[in-house]
CSV table of C-alpha atoms and ligand atoms in Angstrom, one decimal:
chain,number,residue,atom,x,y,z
K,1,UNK,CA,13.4,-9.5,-25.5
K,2,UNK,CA,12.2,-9.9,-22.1
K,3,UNK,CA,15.6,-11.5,-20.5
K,4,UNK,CA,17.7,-9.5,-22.5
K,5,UNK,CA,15.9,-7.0,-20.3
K,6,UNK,CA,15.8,-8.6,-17.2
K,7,UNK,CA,19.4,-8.8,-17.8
K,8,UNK,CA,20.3,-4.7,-18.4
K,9,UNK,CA,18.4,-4.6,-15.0
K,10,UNK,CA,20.1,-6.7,-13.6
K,11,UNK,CA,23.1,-4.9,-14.5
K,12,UNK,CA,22.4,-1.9,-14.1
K,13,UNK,CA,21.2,-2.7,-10.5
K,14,UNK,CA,24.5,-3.9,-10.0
K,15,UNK,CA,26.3,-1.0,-11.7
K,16,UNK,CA,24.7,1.8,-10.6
K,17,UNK,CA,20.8,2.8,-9.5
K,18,UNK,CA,21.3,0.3,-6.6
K,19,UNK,CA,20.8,2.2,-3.1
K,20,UNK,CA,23.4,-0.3,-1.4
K,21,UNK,CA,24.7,2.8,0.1
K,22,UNK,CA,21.8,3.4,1.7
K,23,UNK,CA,20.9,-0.2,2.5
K,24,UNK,CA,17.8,-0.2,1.9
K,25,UNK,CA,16.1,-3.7,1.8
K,26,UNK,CA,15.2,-4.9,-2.0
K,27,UNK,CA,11.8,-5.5,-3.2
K,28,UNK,CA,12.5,-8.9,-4.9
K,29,UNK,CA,11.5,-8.3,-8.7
K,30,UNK,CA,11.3,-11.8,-10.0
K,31,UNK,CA,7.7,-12.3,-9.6
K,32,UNK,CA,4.8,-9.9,-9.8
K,33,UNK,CA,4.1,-9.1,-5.8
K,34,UNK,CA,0.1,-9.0,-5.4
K,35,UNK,CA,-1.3,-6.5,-3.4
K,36,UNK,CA,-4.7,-6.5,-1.8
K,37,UNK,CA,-5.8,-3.2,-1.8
K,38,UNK,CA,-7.4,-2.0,1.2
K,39,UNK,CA,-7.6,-5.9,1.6
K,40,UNK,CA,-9.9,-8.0,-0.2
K,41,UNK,CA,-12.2,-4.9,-0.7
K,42,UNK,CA,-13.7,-6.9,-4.1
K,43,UNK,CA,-15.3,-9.1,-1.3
K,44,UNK,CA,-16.0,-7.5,2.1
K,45,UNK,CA,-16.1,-3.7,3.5
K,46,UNK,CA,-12.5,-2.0,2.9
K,47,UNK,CA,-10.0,-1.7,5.7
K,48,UNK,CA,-12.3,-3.9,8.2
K,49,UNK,CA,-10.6,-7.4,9.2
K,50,UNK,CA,-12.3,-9.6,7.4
K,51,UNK,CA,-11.0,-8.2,4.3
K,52,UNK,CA,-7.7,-8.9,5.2
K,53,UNK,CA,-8.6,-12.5,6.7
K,54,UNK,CA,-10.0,-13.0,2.7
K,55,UNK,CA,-7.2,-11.7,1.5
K,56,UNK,CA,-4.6,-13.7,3.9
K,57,UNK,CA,-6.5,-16.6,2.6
K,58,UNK,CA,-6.0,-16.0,-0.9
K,59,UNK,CA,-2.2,-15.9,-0.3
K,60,UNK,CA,-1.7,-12.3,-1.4
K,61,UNK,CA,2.2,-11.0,-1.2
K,62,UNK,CA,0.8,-7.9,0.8
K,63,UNK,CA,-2.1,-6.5,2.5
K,64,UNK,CA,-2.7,-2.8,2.2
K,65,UNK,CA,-3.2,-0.9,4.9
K,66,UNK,CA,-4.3,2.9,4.8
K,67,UNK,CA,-3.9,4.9,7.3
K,68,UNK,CA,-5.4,7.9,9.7
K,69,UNK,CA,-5.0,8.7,13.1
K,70,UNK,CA,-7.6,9.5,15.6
K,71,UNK,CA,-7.9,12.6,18.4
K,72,UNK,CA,-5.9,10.9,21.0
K,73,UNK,CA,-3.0,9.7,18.7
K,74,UNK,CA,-3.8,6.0,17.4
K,75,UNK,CA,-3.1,4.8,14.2
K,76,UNK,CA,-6.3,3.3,12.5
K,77,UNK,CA,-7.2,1.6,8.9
K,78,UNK,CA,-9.2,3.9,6.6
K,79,UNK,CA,-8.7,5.4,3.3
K,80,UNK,CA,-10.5,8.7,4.1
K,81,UNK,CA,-9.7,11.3,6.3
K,82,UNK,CA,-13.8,11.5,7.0
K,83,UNK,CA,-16.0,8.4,8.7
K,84,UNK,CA,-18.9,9.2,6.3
K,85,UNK,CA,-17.8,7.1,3.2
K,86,UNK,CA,-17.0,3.8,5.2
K,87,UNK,CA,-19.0,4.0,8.6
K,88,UNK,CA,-22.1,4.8,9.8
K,89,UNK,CA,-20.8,8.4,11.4
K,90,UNK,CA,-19.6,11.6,10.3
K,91,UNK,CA,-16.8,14.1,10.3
K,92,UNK,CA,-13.1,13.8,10.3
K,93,UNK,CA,-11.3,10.9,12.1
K,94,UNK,CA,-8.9,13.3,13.9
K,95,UNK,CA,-12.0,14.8,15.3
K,96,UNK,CA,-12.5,11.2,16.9
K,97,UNK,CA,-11.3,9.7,20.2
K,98,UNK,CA,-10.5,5.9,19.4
K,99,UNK,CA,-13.5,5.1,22.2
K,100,UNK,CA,-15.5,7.2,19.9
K,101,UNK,CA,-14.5,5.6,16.7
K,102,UNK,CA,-14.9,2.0,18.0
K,103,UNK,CA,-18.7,3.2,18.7
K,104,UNK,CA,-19.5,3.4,14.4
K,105,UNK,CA,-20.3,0.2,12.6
K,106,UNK,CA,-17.9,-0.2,9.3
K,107,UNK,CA,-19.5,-2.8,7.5
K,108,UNK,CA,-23.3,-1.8,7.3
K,109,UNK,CA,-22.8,0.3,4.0
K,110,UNK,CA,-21.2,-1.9,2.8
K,111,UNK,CA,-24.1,-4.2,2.2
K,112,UNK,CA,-26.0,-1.0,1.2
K,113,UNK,CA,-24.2,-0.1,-1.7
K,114,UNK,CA,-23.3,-3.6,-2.8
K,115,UNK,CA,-26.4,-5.8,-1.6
K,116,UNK,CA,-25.3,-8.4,-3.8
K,117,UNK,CA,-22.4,-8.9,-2.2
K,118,UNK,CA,-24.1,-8.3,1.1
K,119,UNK,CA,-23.5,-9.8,4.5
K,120,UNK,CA,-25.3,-9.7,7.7
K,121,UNK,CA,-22.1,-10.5,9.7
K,122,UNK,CA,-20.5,-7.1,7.8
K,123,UNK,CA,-22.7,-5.5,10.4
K,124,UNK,CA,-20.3,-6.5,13.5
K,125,UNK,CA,-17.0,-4.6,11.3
K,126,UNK,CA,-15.8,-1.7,13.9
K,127,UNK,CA,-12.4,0.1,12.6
K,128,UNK,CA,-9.8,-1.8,13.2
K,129,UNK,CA,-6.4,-0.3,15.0
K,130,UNK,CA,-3.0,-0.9,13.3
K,131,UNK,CA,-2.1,-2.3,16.4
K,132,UNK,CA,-5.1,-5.2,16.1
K,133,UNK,CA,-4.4,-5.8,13.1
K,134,UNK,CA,-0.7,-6.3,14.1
K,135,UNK,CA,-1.9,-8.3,17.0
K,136,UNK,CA,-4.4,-10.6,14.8
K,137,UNK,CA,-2.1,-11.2,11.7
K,138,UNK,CA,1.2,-10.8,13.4
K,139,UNK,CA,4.1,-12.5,11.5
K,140,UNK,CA,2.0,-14.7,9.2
K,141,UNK,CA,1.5,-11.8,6.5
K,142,UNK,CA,3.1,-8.9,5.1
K,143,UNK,CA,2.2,-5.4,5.2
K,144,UNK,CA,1.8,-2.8,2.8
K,145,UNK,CA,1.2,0.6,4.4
K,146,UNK,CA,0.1,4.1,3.3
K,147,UNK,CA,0.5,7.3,5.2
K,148,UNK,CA,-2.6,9.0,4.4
K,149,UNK,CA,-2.6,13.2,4.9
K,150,UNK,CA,0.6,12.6,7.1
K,151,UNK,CA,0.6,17.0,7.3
K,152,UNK,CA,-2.4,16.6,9.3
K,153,UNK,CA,-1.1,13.9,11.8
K,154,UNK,CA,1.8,15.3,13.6
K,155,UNK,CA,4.0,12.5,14.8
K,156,UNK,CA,2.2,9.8,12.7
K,157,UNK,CA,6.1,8.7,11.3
K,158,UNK,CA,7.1,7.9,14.9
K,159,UNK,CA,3.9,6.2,15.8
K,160,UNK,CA,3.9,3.6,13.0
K,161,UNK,CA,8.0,3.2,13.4
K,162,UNK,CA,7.9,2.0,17.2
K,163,UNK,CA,4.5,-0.1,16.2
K,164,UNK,CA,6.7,-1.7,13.7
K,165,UNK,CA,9.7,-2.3,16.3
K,166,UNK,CA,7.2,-3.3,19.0
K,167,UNK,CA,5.7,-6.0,17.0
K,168,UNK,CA,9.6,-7.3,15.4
K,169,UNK,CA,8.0,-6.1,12.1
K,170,UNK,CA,11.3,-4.8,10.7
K,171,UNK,CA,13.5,-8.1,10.4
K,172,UNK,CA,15.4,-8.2,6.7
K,173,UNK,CA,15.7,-12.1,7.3
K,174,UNK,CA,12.3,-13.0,5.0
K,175,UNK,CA,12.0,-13.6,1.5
K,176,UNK,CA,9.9,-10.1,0.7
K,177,UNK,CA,10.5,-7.4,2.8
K,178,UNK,CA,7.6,-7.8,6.0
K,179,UNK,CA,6.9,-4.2,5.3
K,180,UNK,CA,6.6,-1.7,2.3
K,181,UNK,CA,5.8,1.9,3.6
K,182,UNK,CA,4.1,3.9,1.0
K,183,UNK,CA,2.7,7.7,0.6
K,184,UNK,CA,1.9,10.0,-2.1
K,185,UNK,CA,4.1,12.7,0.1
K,186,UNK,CA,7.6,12.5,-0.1
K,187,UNK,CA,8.3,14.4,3.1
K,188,UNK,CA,6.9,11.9,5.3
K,189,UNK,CA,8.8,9.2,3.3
K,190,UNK,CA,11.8,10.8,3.7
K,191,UNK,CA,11.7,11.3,7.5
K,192,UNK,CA,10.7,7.4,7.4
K,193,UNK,CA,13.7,6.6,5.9
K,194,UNK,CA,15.8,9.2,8.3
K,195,UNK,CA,13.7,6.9,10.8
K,196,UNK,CA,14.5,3.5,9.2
K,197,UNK,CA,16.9,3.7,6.5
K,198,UNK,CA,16.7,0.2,5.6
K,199,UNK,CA,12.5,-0.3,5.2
K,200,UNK,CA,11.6,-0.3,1.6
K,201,UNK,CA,10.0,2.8,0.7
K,202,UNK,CA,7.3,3.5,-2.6
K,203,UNK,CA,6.7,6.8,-3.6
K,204,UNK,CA,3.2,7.4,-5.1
K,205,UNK,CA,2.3,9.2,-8.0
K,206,UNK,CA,-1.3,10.4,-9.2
K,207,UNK,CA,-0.5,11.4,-13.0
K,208,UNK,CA,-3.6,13.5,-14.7
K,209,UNK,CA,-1.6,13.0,-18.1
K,210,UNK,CA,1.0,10.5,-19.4
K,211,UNK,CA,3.6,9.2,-16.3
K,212,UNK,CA,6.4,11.3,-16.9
K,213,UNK,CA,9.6,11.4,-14.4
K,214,UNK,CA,13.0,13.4,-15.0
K,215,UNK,CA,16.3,12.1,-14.5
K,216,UNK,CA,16.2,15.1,-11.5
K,217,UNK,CA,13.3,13.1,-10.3
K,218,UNK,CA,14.7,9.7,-10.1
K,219,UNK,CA,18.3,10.7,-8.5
K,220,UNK,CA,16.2,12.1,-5.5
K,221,UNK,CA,13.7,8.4,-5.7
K,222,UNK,CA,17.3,7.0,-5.6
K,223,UNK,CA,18.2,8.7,-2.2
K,224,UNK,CA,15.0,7.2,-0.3
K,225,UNK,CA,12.7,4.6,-2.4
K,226,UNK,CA,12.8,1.1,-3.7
K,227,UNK,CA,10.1,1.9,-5.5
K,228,UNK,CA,6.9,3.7,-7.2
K,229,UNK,CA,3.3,3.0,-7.2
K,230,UNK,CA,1.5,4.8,-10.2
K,231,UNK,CA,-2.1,4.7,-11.3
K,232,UNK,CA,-2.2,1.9,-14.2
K,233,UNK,CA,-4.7,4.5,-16.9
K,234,UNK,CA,-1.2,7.0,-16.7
K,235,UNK,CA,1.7,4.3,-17.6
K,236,UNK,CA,2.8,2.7,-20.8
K,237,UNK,CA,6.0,-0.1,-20.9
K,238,UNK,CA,8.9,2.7,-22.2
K,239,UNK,CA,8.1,4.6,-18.6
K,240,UNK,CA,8.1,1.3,-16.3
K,241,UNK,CA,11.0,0.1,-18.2
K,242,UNK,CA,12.4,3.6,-18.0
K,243,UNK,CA,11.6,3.7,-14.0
K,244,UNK,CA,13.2,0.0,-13.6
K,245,UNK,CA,16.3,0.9,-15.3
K,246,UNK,CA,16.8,3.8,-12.9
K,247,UNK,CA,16.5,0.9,-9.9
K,248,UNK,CA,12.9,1.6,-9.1
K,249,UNK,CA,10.3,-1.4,-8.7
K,250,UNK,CA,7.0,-0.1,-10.4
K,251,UNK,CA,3.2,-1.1,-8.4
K,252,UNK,CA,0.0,-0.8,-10.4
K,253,UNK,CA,-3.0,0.5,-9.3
K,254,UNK,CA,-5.8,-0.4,-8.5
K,255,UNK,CA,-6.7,-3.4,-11.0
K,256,UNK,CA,-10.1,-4.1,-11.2
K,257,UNK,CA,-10.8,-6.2,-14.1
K,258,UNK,CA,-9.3,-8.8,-15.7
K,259,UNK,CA,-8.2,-6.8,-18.4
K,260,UNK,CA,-6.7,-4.4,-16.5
K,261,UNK,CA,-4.6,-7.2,-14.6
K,262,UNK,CA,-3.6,-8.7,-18.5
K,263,UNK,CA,-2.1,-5.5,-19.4
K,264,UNK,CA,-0.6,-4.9,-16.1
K,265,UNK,CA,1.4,-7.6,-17.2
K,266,UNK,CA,2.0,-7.0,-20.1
K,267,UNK,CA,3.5,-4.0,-19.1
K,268,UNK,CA,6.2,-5.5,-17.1
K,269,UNK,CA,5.1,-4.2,-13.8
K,270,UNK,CA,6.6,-5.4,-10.8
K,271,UNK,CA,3.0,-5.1,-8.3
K,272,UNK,CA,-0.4,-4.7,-8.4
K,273,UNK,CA,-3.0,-3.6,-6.6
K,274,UNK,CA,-5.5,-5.3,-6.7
K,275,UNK,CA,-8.9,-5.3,-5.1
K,276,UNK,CA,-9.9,-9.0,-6.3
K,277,UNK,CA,-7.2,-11.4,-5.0
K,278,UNK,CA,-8.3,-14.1,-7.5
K,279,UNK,CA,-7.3,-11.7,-10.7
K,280,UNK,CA,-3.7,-13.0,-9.8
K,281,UNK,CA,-4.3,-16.7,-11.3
K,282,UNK,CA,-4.2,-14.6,-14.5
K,283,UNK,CA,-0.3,-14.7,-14.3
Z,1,G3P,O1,-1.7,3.1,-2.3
Z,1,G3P,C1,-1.9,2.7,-3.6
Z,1,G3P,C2,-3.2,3.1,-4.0
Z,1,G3P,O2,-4.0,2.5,-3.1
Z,1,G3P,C3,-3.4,4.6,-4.0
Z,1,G3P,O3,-4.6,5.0,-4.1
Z,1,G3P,O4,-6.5,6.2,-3.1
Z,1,G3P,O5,-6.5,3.7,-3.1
Z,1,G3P,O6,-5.0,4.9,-1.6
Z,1,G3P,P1,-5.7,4.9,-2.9
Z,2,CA,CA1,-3.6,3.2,-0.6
Protein backbone atom coordinates (compact mmCIF):
# COMPACT_ATOMS: atom_id res chain seq x y z
CA UNK A 1 0.00 0.00 0.00
CA UNK A 2 2.74 2.19 1.00
CA UNK A 3 4.79 1.97 -2.50
CA UNK A 4 1.89 1.78 -4.47
CA UNK A 5 1.70 5.21 -2.89
CA UNK A 6 5.04 6.38 -3.06
CA UNK A 7 4.63 5.51 -6.63
CA UNK A 8 1.23 7.87 -7.49
CA UNK A 9 3.55 10.53 -5.92
CA UNK A 10 6.00 9.96 -7.68
CA UNK A 11 3.96 10.33 -10.64
CA UNK A 12 2.10 12.77 -10.06
CA UNK A 13 5.21 14.77 -9.14
CA UNK A 14 6.20 14.10 -12.42
CA UNK A 15 2.95 14.82 -14.11
CA UNK A 16 1.75 17.56 -12.75
CA UNK A 17 1.98 19.36 -8.96
CA UNK A 18 5.77 19.67 -9.61
CA UNK A 19 6.85 23.56 -9.43
CA UNK A 20 9.73 22.84 -12.21
CA UNK A 21 8.49 25.95 -13.61
CA UNK A 22 9.25 27.75 -10.93
CA UNK A 23 12.45 25.83 -10.03
CA UNK A 24 12.19 25.63 -6.89
CA UNK A 25 14.74 23.27 -5.14
CA UNK A 26 12.93 19.84 -3.81
CA UNK A 27 12.75 18.82 -0.37
CA UNK A 28 13.94 15.14 -0.78
CA UNK A 29 10.93 12.90 0.45
CA UNK A 30 12.49 9.60 0.83
CA UNK A 31 13.36 9.78 4.44
CA UNK A 32 11.63 11.54 7.24
CA UNK A 33 13.80 15.00 7.64
CA UNK A 34 14.26 15.66 11.54
CA UNK A 35 13.94 18.91 12.70
CA UNK A 36 15.18 20.32 15.96
CA UNK A 37 12.86 22.75 17.02
CA UNK A 38 14.18 25.78 18.33
CA UNK A 39 17.21 23.37 18.57
CA UNK A 40 17.60 20.83 21.08
CA UNK A 41 15.14 22.75 23.33
CA UNK A 42 14.28 19.12 25.20
CA UNK A 43 17.84 19.67 26.56
CA UNK A 44 19.10 23.30 26.92
CA UNK A 45 17.38 26.96 26.86
CA UNK A 46 15.62 27.40 23.22
CA UNK A 47 17.19 29.41 20.57
CA UNK A 48 20.59 29.84 22.63
CA UNK A 49 23.77 28.02 20.96
CA UNK A 50 24.12 25.35 22.86
CA UNK A 51 20.91 23.93 21.82
CA UNK A 52 21.90 23.86 18.45
CA UNK A 53 25.57 22.57 19.29
CA UNK A 54 23.25 19.40 20.96
CA UNK A 55 21.28 19.21 18.27
CA UNK A 56 24.32 19.37 15.55
CA UNK A 57 25.53 16.62 17.64
CA UNK A 58 22.64 14.44 17.43
CA UNK A 59 22.85 14.72 13.51
CA UNK A 60 19.42 16.35 13.11
CA UNK A 61 18.48 17.09 9.16
CA UNK A 62 17.68 20.80 10.28
CA UNK A 63 18.08 23.23 12.99
CA UNK A 64 15.20 25.61 13.63
CA UNK A 65 15.72 28.90 13.82
CA UNK A 66 12.99 31.54 14.82
CA UNK A 67 13.24 34.72 14.23
CA UNK A 68 12.85 38.60 15.45
CA UNK A 69 14.63 41.65 14.76
CA UNK A 70 15.89 44.14 17.06
CA UNK A 71 15.61 48.27 17.09
CA UNK A 72 18.55 48.79 14.91
CA UNK A 73 17.66 46.12 12.23
CA UNK A 74 19.49 42.73 13.19
CA UNK A 75 18.12 39.49 12.78
CA UNK A 76 18.14 37.44 16.20
CA UNK A 77 16.95 33.82 17.37
CA UNK A 78 13.79 33.91 19.55
CA UNK A 79 10.30 32.55 19.30
CA UNK A 80 8.62 35.53 20.99
CA UNK A 81 8.25 38.88 19.96
CA UNK A 82 8.84 39.83 23.91
CA UNK A 83 12.36 39.05 26.03
CA UNK A 84 10.19 38.14 29.11
CA UNK A 85 9.48 34.34 28.37
CA UNK A 86 13.27 33.43 27.39
CA UNK A 87 15.50 36.18 29.15
CA UNK A 88 15.93 37.75 32.08
CA UNK A 89 14.38 41.29 30.60
CA UNK A 90 11.24 42.66 29.49
CA UNK A 91 9.34 44.16 26.58
CA UNK A 92 9.38 43.76 22.97
CA UNK A 93 12.60 42.86 20.99
CA UNK A 94 12.02 45.63 18.43
CA UNK A 95 12.15 47.94 21.36
CA UNK A 96 15.86 46.61 21.81
CA UNK A 97 19.10 47.82 20.38
CA UNK A 98 21.28 44.54 19.73
CA UNK A 99 23.92 46.22 22.48
CA UNK A 100 20.87 46.19 24.58
CA UNK A 101 19.76 42.73 23.88
CA UNK A 102 23.29 41.11 24.29
CA UNK A 103 23.12 42.72 27.96
CA UNK A 104 20.04 39.87 29.11
CA UNK A 105 21.09 36.47 30.18
CA UNK A 106 18.92 33.61 28.08
CA UNK A 107 19.71 30.64 29.86
CA UNK A 108 18.95 31.49 33.67
CA UNK A 109 15.11 30.58 33.38
CA UNK A 110 15.81 28.11 31.96
CA UNK A 111 17.20 26.21 34.93
CA UNK A 112 14.31 27.93 36.81
CA UNK A 113 11.52 26.28 35.25
CA UNK A 114 13.25 23.04 34.58
CA UNK A 115 15.76 22.56 37.60
CA UNK A 116 16.08 19.17 36.68
CA UNK A 117 17.44 19.68 33.71
CA UNK A 118 19.33 22.58 35.08
CA UNK A 119 22.78 23.90 34.28
CA UNK A 120 25.02 26.46 35.79
CA UNK A 121 26.82 27.03 32.38
CA UNK A 122 23.02 27.90 30.94
CA UNK A 123 23.79 31.06 32.81
CA UNK A 124 26.55 32.43 30.17
CA UNK A 125 23.46 31.96 27.12
CA UNK A 126 23.17 35.67 25.57
CA UNK A 127 20.81 35.79 22.31
CA UNK A 128 22.42 34.68 19.65
CA UNK A 129 22.44 36.78 16.09
CA UNK A 130 21.60 34.86 12.86
CA UNK A 131 24.70 36.09 11.78
CA UNK A 132 26.74 34.04 14.87
CA UNK A 133 25.01 31.50 14.39
CA UNK A 134 25.95 31.51 10.61
CA UNK A 135 29.40 32.23 11.58
CA UNK A 136 29.61 29.33 14.33
CA UNK A 137 27.82 26.56 12.38
CA UNK A 138 28.50 27.74 8.88
CA UNK A 139 28.30 24.99 6.24
CA UNK A 140 28.35 22.01 8.50
CA UNK A 141 24.41 22.11 9.24
CA UNK A 142 21.34 22.95 7.64
CA UNK A 143 18.97 25.57 8.51
CA UNK A 144 15.35 25.70 9.01
CA UNK A 145 14.16 29.29 9.44
CA UNK A 146 10.93 31.02 10.60
CA UNK A 147 9.83 34.55 9.93
CA UNK A 148 8.25 35.39 13.11
CA UNK A 149 5.59 38.68 12.90
CA UNK A 150 7.39 39.62 9.56
CA UNK A 151 4.35 42.79 9.51
CA UNK A 152 6.17 44.20 12.31
CA UNK A 153 9.83 43.94 10.88
CA UNK A 154 9.97 46.03 7.81
CA UNK A 155 12.70 44.82 5.57
CA UNK A 156 13.25 41.47 7.57
CA UNK A 157 12.87 39.45 3.86
CA UNK A 158 15.89 41.36 2.52
CA UNK A 159 17.94 41.08 5.62
CA UNK A 160 17.81 37.25 5.93
CA UNK A 161 18.17 36.98 1.85
CA UNK A 162 21.73 38.86 1.64
CA UNK A 163 22.62 36.96 5.20
CA UNK A 164 21.97 33.89 3.18
CA UNK A 165 24.06 35.05 0.02
CA UNK A 166 26.77 36.53 2.24
CA UNK A 167 27.44 33.34 4.03
CA UNK A 168 27.03 30.97 0.25
CA UNK A 169 23.97 29.52 2.13
CA UNK A 170 21.91 29.22 -1.05
CA UNK A 171 23.95 26.61 -3.15
CA UNK A 172 21.41 23.72 -4.76
CA UNK A 173 24.61 21.39 -4.99
CA UNK A 174 23.73 19.40 -1.39
CA UNK A 175 21.76 16.46 -0.80
CA UNK A 176 18.85 18.49 1.34
CA UNK A 177 18.29 21.90 0.44
CA UNK A 178 20.98 24.03 3.09
CA UNK A 179 17.93 26.16 3.81
CA UNK A 180 14.05 25.72 4.25
CA UNK A 181 12.42 29.24 4.90
CA UNK A 182 9.23 28.94 6.81
CA UNK A 183 6.32 31.33 8.12
CA UNK A 184 2.76 31.11 9.11
CA UNK A 185 2.30 34.41 6.65
CA UNK A 186 2.15 33.82 3.26
CA UNK A 187 2.92 37.41 2.24
CA UNK A 188 6.41 37.33 3.46
CA UNK A 189 6.82 33.89 1.78
CA UNK A 190 5.84 35.03 -1.24
CA UNK A 191 8.09 38.10 -1.48
CA UNK A 192 10.94 35.41 -0.41
CA UNK A 193 10.32 33.55 -3.23
CA UNK A 194 10.02 36.91 -5.62
CA UNK A 195 13.51 37.27 -3.68
CA UNK A 196 14.83 33.72 -4.25
CA UNK A 197 12.58 31.76 -6.45
CA UNK A 198 14.52 28.65 -6.05
CA UNK A 199 14.85 28.36 -1.84
CA UNK A 200 12.27 25.86 -0.62
CA UNK A 201 9.59 27.49 0.93
CA UNK A 202 6.89 25.87 3.94
CA UNK A 203 3.85 27.49 4.52
CA UNK A 204 2.55 27.11 8.17
CA UNK A 205 -0.69 26.33 9.25
CA UNK A 206 -2.28 26.53 12.93
CA UNK A 207 -5.62 24.53 12.42
CA UNK A 208 -8.21 24.92 15.61
CA UNK A 209 -10.33 22.02 13.95
CA UNK A 210 -9.47 19.17 11.47
CA UNK A 211 -6.57 20.33 8.61
CA UNK A 212 -8.64 21.10 5.88
CA UNK A 213 -7.11 22.69 2.47
CA UNK A 214 -9.09 23.45 -0.88
CA UNK A 215 -8.01 22.66 -4.23
CA UNK A 216 -7.99 26.88 -4.45
CA UNK A 217 -5.67 26.55 -1.56
CA UNK A 218 -3.05 24.24 -2.99
CA UNK A 219 -2.87 25.76 -6.71
CA UNK A 220 -1.71 29.06 -4.85
CA UNK A 221 0.90 26.54 -2.34
CA UNK A 222 1.85 25.37 -5.82
CA UNK A 223 2.98 28.91 -7.05
CA UNK A 224 5.50 29.52 -4.01
CA UNK A 225 6.04 26.35 -1.53
CA UNK A 226 7.62 22.94 -1.42
CA UNK A 227 5.86 22.47 1.43
CA UNK A 228 3.55 22.74 4.70
CA UNK A 229 4.26 22.51 8.32
CA UNK A 230 1.00 21.74 10.33
CA UNK A 231 0.42 21.18 13.99
CA UNK A 232 0.43 17.11 14.42
CA UNK A 233 -3.19 17.19 17.09
CA UNK A 234 -5.05 18.78 13.48
CA UNK A 235 -3.90 16.11 10.80
CA UNK A 236 -5.02 12.61 9.93
CA UNK A 237 -3.20 10.30 6.87
CA UNK A 238 -6.21 11.13 3.96
CA UNK A 239 -5.06 15.08 4.46
CA UNK A 240 -1.10 14.42 4.37
CA UNK A 241 -1.69 12.01 1.58
CA UNK A 242 -4.16 14.55 0.19
CA UNK A 243 -1.34 17.48 0.55
CA UNK A 244 1.47 15.09 -0.98
CA UNK A 245 -0.50 14.30 -3.94
CA UNK A 246 -0.92 17.98 -4.72
CA UNK A 247 3.30 18.11 -4.58
CA UNK A 248 3.51 19.46 -1.03
CA UNK A 249 6.04 17.88 1.54
CA UNK A 250 4.05 17.77 4.92
CA UNK A 251 6.36 18.76 8.57
CA UNK A 252 4.86 17.83 11.96
CA UNK A 253 4.88 19.72 14.77
CA UNK A 254 6.25 19.88 17.50
CA UNK A 255 6.64 16.09 18.69
CA UNK A 256 7.14 15.67 22.17
CA UNK A 257 6.71 12.21 23.09
CA UNK A 258 7.33 9.15 21.82
CA UNK A 259 4.00 8.52 20.92
CA UNK A 260 3.53 11.39 19.24
CA UNK A 261 6.76 10.69 17.03
CA UNK A 262 5.08 6.86 16.32
CA UNK A 263 2.11 8.32 14.88
CA UNK A 264 3.92 10.96 13.12
CA UNK A 265 5.00 8.11 11.24
CA UNK A 266 2.51 6.43 10.84
CA UNK A 267 1.00 9.12 9.22
CA UNK A 268 3.31 9.29 6.38
CA UNK A 269 4.74 12.66 7.25
CA UNK A 270 7.64 13.81 5.50
CA UNK A 271 9.26 16.11 8.81
CA UNK A 272 9.10 16.51 12.23
CA UNK A 273 9.72 18.79 14.66
CA UNK A 274 10.94 17.71 17.17
CA UNK A 275 12.18 19.17 20.47
CA UNK A 276 14.04 15.77 21.55
CA UNK A 277 16.54 14.81 18.89
CA UNK A 278 16.79 11.22 20.20
CA UNK A 279 12.80 10.59 19.48
CA UNK A 280 14.28 10.03 15.78
CA UNK A 281 15.87 6.43 16.65
CA UNK A 282 12.12 5.56 16.76
CA UNK A 283 12.13 5.38 12.84
O1 LIG B 1 7.80 26.38 12.90
C1 LIG B 1 7.15 25.23 13.14
C2 LIG B 1 6.65 25.33 14.51
O2 LIG B 1 7.76 25.64 15.25
C3 LIG B 1 5.63 26.41 14.61
O3 LIG B 1 5.33 26.70 15.87
O4 LIG B 1 5.25 28.36 17.62
O5 LIG B 1 7.04 26.66 17.65
O6 LIG B 1 7.13 28.47 16.03
P1 LIG B 1 6.24 27.58 16.85
CA1 LIG C 1 8.97 27.91 14.63
Amino acid sequence: MRLLFTILVSLCLIAGCDNSENSIQPISNDKLLIIAHRGASAFAPEHTMTAYEIAHQADVDYIEIDLQMTKDGVLVAMHDEKVDRTTDGLGFVKEYTLEEMKQLNAGKWFNEAYPDLANKEFEQEKVPTLEEIFVQFGDDVNYYIELKSPRIYKGMEEKLFSLLKKYDLLGEDHSLPKVIVESFNEDTLTKFHTLEPTLPLVQLFSFKEKAALSHLDYERLQTYASGIGVNLKSVDQEFIHEAQLNGMQVHLYSIKTENEMKNAIHLDANGVFVDNPILSELQ
